XYZ file of N, CA, C and O in Angstrom:
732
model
N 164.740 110.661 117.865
C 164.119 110.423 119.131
C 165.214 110.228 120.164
O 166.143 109.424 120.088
N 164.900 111.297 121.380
C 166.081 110.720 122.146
C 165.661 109.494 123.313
O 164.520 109.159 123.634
N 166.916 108.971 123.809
C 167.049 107.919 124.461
C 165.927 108.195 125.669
O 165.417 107.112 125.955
N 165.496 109.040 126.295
C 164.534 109.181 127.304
C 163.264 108.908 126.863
O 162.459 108.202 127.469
N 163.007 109.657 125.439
C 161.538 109.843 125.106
C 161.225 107.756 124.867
O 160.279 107.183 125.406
N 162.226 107.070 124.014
C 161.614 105.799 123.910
C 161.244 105.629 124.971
O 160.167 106.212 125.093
N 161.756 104.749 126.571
C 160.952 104.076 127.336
C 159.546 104.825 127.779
O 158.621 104.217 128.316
N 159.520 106.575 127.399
C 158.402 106.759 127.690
C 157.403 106.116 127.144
O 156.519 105.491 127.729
N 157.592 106.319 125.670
C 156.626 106.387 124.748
C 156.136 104.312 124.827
O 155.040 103.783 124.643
N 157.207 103.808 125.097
C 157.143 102.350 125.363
C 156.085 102.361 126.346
O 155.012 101.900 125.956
N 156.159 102.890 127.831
C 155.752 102.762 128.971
C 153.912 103.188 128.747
O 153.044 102.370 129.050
N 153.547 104.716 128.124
C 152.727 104.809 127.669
C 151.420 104.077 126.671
O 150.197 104.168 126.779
N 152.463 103.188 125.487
C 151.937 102.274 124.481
C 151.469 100.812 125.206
O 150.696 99.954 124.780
N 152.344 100.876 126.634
C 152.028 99.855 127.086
C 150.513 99.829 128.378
O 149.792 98.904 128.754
N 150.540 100.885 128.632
C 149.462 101.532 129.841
C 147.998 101.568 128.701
O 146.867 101.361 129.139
N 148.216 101.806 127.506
C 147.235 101.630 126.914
C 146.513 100.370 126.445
O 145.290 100.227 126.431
N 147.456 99.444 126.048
C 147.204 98.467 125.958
C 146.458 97.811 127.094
O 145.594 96.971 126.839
N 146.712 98.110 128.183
C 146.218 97.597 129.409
C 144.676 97.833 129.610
O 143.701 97.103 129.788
N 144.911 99.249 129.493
C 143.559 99.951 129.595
C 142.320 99.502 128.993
O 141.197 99.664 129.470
N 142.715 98.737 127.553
C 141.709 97.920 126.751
C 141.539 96.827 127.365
O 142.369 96.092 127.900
N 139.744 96.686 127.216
C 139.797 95.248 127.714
C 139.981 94.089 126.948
O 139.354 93.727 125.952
N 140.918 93.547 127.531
C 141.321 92.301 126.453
C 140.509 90.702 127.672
O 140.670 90.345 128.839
N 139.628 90.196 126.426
C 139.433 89.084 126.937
C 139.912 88.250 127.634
O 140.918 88.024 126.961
N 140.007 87.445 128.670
C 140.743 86.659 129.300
C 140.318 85.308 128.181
O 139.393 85.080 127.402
N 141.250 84.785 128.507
C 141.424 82.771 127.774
C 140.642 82.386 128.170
O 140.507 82.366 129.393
N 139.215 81.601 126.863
C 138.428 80.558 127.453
C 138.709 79.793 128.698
O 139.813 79.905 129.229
N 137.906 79.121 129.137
C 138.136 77.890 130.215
C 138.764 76.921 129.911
O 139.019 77.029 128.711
N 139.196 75.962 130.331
C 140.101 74.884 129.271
C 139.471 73.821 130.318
O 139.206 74.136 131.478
N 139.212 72.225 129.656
C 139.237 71.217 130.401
C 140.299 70.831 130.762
O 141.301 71.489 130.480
N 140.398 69.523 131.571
C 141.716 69.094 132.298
C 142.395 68.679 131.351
O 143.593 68.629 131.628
N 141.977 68.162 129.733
C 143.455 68.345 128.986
C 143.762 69.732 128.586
O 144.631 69.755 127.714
N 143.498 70.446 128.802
C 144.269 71.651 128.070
C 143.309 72.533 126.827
O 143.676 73.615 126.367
N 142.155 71.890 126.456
C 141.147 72.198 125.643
C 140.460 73.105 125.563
O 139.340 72.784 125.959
N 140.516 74.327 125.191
C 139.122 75.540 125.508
C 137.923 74.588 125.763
O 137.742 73.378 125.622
N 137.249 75.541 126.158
C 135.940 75.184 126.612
C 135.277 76.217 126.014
O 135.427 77.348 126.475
N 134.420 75.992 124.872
C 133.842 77.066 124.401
C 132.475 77.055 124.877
O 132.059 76.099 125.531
N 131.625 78.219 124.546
C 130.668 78.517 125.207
C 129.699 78.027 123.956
O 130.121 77.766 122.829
N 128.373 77.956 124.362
C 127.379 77.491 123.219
C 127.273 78.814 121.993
O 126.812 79.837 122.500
N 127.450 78.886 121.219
C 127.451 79.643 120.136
C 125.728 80.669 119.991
O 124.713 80.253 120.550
N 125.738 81.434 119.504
C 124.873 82.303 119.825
C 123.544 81.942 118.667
O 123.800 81.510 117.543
N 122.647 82.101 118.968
C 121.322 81.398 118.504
C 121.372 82.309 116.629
O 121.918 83.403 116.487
N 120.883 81.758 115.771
C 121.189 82.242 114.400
C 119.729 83.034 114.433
O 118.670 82.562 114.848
N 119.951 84.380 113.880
C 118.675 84.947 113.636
C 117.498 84.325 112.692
O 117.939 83.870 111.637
N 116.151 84.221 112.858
C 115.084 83.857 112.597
C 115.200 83.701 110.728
O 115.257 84.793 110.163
N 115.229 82.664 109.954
C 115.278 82.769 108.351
C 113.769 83.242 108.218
O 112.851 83.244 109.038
N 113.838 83.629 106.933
C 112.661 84.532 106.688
C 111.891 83.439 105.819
O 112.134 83.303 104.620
N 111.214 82.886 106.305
C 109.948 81.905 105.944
C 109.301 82.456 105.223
O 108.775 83.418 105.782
N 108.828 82.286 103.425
C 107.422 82.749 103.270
C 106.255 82.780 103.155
O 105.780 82.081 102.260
N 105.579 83.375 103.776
C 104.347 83.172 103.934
C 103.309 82.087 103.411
O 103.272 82.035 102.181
N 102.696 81.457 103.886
C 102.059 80.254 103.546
C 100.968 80.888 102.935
O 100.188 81.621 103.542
N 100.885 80.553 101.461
C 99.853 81.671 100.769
C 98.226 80.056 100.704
O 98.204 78.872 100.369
N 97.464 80.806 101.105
C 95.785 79.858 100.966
C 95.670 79.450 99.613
O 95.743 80.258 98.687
N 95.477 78.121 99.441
C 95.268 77.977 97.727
C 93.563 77.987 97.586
O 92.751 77.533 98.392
N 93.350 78.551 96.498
C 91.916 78.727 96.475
C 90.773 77.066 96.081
O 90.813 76.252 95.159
N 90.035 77.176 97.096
C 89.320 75.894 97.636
C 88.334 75.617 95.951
O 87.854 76.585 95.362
N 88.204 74.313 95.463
C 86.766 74.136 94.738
C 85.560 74.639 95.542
O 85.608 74.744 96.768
N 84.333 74.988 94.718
C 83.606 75.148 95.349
C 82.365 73.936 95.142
O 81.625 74.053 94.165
N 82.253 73.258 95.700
C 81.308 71.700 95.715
C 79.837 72.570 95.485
O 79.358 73.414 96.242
N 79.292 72.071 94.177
C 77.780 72.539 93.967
C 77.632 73.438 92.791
O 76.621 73.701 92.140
N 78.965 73.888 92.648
C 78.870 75.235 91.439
C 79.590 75.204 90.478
O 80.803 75.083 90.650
N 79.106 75.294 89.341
C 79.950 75.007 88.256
C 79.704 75.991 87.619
O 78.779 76.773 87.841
N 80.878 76.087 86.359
C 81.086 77.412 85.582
C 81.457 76.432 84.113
O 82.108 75.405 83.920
N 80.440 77.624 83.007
C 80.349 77.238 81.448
C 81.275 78.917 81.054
O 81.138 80.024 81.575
N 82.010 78.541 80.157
C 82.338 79.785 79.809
C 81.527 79.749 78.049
O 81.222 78.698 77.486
N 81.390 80.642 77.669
C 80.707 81.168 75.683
C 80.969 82.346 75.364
O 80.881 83.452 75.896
N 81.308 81.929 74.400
C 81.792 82.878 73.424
C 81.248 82.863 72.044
O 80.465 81.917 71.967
N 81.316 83.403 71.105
C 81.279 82.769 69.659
C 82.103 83.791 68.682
O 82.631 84.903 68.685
N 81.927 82.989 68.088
C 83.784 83.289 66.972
C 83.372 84.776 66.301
O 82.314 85.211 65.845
N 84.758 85.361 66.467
C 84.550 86.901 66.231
C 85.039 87.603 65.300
O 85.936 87.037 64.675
N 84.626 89.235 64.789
C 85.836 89.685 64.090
C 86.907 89.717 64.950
O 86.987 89.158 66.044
N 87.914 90.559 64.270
C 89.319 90.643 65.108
C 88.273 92.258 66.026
O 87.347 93.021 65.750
N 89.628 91.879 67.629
C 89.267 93.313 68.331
C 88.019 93.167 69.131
O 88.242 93.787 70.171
N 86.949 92.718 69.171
C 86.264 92.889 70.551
C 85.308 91.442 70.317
O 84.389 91.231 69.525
N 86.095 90.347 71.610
C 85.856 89.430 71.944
C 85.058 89.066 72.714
O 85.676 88.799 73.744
N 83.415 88.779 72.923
C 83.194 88.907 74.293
C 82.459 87.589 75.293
O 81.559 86.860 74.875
N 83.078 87.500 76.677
C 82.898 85.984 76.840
C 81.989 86.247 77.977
O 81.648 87.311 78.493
N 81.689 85.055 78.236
C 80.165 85.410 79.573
C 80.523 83.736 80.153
O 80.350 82.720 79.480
N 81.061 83.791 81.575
C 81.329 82.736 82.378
C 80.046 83.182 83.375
O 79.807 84.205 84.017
N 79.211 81.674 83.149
C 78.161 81.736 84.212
C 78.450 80.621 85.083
O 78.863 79.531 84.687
N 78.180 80.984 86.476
C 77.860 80.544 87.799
C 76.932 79.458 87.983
O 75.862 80.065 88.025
N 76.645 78.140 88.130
C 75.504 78.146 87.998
C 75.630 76.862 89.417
O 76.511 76.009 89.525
N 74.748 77.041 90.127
C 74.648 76.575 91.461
C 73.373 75.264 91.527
O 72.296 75.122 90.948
N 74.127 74.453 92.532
C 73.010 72.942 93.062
C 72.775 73.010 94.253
O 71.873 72.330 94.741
N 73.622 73.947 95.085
C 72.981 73.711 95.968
C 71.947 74.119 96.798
O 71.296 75.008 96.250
N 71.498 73.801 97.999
C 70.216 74.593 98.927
C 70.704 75.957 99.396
O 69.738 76.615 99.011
N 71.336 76.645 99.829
C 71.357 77.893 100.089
C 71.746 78.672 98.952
O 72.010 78.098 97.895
N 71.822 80.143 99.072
C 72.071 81.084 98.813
C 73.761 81.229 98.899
O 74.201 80.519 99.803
N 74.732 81.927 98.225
C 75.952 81.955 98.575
C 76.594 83.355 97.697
O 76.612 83.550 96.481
N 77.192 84.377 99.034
C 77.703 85.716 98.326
C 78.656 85.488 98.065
O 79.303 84.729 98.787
N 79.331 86.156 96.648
C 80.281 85.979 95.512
C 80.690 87.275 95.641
O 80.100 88.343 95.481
N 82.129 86.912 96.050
C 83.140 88.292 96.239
C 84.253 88.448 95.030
O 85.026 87.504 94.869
N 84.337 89.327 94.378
C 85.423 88.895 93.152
C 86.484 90.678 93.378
O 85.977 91.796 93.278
N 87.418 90.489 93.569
C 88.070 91.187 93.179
C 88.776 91.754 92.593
O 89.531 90.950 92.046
N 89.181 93.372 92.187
C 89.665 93.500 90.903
C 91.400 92.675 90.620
O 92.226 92.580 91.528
N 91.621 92.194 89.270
C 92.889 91.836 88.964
C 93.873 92.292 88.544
O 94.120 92.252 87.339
N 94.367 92.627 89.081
C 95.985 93.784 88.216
C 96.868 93.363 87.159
O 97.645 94.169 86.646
N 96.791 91.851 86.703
C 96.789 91.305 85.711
C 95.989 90.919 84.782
O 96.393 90.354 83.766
N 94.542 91.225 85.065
C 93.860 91.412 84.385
C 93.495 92.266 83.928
O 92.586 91.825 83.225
N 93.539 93.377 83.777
C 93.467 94.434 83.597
C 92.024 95.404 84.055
O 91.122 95.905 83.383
N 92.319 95.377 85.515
C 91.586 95.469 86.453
C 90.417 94.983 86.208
O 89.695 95.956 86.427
N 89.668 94.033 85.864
C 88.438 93.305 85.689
C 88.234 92.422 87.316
O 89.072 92.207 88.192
N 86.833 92.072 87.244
C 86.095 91.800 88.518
C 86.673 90.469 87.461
O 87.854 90.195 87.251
N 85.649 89.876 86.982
C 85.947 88.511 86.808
C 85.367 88.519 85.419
O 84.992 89.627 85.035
N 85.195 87.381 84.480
C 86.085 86.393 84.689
C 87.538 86.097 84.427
O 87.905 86.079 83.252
N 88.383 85.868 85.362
C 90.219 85.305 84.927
C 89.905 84.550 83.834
O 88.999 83.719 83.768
N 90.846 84.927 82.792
C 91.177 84.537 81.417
C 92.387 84.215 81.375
O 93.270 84.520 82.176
N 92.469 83.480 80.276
C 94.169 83.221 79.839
C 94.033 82.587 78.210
O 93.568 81.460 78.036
N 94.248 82.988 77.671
C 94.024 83.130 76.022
C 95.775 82.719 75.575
O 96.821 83.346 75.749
N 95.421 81.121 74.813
C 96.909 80.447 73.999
C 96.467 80.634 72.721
O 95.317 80.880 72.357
N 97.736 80.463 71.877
C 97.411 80.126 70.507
C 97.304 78.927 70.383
O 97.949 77.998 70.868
N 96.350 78.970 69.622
C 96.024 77.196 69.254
C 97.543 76.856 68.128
O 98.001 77.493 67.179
N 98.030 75.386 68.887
C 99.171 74.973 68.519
C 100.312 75.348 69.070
O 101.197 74.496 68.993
N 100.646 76.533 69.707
C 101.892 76.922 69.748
C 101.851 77.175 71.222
O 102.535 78.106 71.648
N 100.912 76.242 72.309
C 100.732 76.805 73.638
C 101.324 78.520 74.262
O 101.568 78.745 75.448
N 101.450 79.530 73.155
C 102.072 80.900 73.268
C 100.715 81.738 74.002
O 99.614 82.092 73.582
N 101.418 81.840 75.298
C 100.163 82.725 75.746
C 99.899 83.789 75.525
O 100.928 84.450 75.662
N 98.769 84.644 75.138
C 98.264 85.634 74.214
C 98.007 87.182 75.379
O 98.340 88.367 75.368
N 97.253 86.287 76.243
C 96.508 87.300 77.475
C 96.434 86.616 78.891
O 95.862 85.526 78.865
N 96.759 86.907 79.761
C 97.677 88.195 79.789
C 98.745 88.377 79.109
O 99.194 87.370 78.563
N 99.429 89.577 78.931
C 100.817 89.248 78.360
C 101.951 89.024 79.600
O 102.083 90.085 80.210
N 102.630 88.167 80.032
C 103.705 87.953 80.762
C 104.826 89.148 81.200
O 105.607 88.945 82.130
N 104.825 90.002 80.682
C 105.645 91.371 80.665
C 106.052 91.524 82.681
O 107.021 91.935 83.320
N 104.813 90.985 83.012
C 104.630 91.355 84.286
C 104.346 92.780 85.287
O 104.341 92.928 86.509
N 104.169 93.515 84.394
C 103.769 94.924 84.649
C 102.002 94.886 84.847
O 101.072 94.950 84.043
N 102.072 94.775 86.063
C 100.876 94.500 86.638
C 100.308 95.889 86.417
O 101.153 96.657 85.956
N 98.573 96.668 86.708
C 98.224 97.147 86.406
C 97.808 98.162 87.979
O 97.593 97.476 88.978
N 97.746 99.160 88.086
C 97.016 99.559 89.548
C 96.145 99.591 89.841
O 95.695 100.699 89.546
N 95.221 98.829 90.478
C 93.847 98.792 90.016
C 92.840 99.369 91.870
O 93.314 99.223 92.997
N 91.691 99.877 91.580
C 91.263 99.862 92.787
C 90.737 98.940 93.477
O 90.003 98.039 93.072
N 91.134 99.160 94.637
C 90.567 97.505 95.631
C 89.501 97.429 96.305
O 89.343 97.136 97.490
N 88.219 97.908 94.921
C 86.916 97.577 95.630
C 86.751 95.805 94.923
O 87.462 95.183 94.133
N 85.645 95.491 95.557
C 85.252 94.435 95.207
C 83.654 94.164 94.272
O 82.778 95.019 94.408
N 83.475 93.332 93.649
C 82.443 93.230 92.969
C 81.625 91.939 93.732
O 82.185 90.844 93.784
N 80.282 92.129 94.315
C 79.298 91.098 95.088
C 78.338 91.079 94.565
O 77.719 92.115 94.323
N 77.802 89.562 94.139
C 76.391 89.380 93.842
C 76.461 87.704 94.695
O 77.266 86.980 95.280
N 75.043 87.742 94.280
C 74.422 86.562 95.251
C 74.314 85.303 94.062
O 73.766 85.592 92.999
N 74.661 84.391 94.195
C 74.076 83.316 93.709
C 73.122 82.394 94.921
O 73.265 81.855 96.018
N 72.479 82.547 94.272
C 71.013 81.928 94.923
C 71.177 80.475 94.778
O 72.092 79.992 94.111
N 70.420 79.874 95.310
C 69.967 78.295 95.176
C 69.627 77.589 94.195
O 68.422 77.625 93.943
N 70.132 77.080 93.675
C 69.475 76.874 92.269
C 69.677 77.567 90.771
O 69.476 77.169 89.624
N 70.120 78.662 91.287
C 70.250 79.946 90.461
C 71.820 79.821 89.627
O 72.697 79.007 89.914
N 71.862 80.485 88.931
C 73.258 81.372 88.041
C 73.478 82.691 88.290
O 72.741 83.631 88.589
N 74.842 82.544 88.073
C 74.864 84.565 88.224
C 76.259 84.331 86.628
O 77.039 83.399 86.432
N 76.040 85.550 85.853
C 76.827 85.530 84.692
C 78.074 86.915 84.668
O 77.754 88.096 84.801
N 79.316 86.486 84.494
C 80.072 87.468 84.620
C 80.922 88.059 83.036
O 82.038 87.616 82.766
N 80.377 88.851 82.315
C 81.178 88.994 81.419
C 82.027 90.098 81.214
O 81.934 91.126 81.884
N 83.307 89.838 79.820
C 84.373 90.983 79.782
C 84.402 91.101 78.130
O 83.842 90.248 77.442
N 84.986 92.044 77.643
C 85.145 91.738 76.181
C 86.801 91.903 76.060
O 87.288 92.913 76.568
N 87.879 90.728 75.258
C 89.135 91.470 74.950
C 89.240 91.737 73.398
O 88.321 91.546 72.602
N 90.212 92.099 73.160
C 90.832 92.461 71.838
C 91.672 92.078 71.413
O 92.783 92.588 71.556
N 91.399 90.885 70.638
C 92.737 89.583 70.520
C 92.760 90.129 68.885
O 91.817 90.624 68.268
N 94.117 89.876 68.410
C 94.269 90.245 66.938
C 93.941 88.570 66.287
O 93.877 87.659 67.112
N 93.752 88.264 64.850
C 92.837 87.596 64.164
C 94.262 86.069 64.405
O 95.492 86.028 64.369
N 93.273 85.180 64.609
C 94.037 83.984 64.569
C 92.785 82.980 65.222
O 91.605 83.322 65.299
N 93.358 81.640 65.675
C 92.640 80.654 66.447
C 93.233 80.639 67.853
O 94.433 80.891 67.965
N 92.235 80.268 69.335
C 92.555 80.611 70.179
C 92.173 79.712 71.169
O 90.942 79.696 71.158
N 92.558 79.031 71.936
C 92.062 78.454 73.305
C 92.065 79.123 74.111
O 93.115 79.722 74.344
N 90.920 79.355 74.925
C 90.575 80.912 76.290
C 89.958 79.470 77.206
O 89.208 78.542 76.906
N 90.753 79.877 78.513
C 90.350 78.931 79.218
C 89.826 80.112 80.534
O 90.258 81.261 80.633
N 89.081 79.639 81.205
C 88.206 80.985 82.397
C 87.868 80.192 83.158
O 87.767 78.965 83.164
N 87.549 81.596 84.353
C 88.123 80.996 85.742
C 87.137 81.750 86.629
O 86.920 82.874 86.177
N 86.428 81.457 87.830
C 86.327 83.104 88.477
C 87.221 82.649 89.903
O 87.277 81.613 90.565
N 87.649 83.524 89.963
C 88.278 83.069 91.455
C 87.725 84.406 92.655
O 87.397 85.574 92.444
N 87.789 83.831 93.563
C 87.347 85.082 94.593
C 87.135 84.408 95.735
O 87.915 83.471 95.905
N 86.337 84.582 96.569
C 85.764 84.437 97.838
C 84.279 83.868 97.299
O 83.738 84.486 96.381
N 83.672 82.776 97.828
C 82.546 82.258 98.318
C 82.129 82.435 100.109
O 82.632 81.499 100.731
N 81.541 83.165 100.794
C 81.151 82.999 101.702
C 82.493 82.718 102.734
O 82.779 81.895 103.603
N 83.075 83.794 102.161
C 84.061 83.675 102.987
C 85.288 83.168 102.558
O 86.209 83.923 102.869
N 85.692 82.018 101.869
C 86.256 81.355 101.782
C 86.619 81.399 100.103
O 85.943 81.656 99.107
N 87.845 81.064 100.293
C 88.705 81.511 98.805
C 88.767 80.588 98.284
O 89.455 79.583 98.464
N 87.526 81.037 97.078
C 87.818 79.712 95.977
C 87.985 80.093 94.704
O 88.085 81.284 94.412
N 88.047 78.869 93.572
C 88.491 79.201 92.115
C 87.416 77.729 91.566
O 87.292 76.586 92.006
N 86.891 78.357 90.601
C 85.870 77.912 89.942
C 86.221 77.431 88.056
O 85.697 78.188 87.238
N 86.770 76.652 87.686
C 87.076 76.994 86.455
C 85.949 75.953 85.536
O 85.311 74.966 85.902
N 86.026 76.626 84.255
C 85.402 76.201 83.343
C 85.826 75.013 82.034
O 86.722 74.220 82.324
N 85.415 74.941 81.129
C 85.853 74.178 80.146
C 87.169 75.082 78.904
O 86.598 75.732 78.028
N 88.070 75.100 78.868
C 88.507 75.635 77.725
C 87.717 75.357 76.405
O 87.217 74.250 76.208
N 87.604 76.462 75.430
C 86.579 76.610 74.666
C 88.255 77.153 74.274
O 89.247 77.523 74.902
N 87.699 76.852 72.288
C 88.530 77.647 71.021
C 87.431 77.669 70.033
O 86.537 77.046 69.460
N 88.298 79.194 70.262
C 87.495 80.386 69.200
C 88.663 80.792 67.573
O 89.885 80.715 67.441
N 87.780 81.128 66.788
C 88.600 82.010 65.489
C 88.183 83.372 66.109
O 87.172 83.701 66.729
N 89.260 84.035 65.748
C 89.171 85.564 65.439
C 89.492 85.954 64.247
O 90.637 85.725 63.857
N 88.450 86.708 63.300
C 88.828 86.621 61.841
C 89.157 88.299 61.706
O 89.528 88.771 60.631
């Protein structure tokens, strides 16, 4: 490099530098202190969603029955059965852990070994369609929801549930755990 080209190339490196805007120095108080500016607001944390827990429903109670089976088709009948004065529509929708069934929610242990049977935990939910199943429980009345599963032969605590919508409003209804043999 000859002796001319440096101060160019100096003079140039330096015109550029200029050209960028370089921040000027915070403000400083009268000791000598930056003065920083209020720091910039932290983006929104992602809250989740406040999920509705499903309400009792005051007036309605649920019996679940069964009776002791061969092995392979189990079948249980959770009835509805209502005190109070009106009429009330029963919305149940299908379960993707249940294996798309309207109702009734099951959950099947082994007797002794609290090992839950059904669903299986795998977590591979099922795709199910998202119609809904409606009947009326009347005043006074029952409405009965049954399913059959296919539990292999042992002893079993099945505890049932219906959960859904009452008149709007999201409730869960559960029954007595009942144990069955499957022979």
């Amino acid at each position: 490099m000859s002796k001319r080209t440096l101060p160019a190339l100096f003079c140039a490196l330096l015109g550029l530098a200029v050209a960028q805007e370089i921040p000027a120095a915070p403000p400083a108080d009268s000791t000598g202190v930056p003065i920083m500016a209020e720091p910039a607001p932290l983006p929104p944390v992602n809250v989740p969603v406040t999920m509705v827990l499903p309400a009792a429903l005051d007036g309605v109670t649920a019996n679940l029955k069964t009776a002791n089976a061969e092995a392979g088709g189990l079948r249980l009948t959770l009835t509805l059965s209502s005190t109070l004065g009106k009429s009330v529509e029963l919305l149940a929708p299908r379960d993707n852990r249940q294996e798309c069934a309207f109702a009734p929610s099951v959950r099947v242990l082994k007797v002794g070994t609290r090992e839950v049977v059904y669903p299986n935990g795998s977590g591979n939910a099922m795709l199910c369609a998202q119609d809904m199943s409606t009947q009326q429980l009347k005043a006074g009345g029952s409405v009965a929801y049954s399913r059959t599963l296919n539990l292999p032969a042992g002893e079993y605590m099945i505890e049932s549930w219906f959960l859904g919508s009452a008149d709007g409003m999201r409730v869960k209804v559960p029954a007595q755990p009942v144990r069955v043999a499957v022979k």
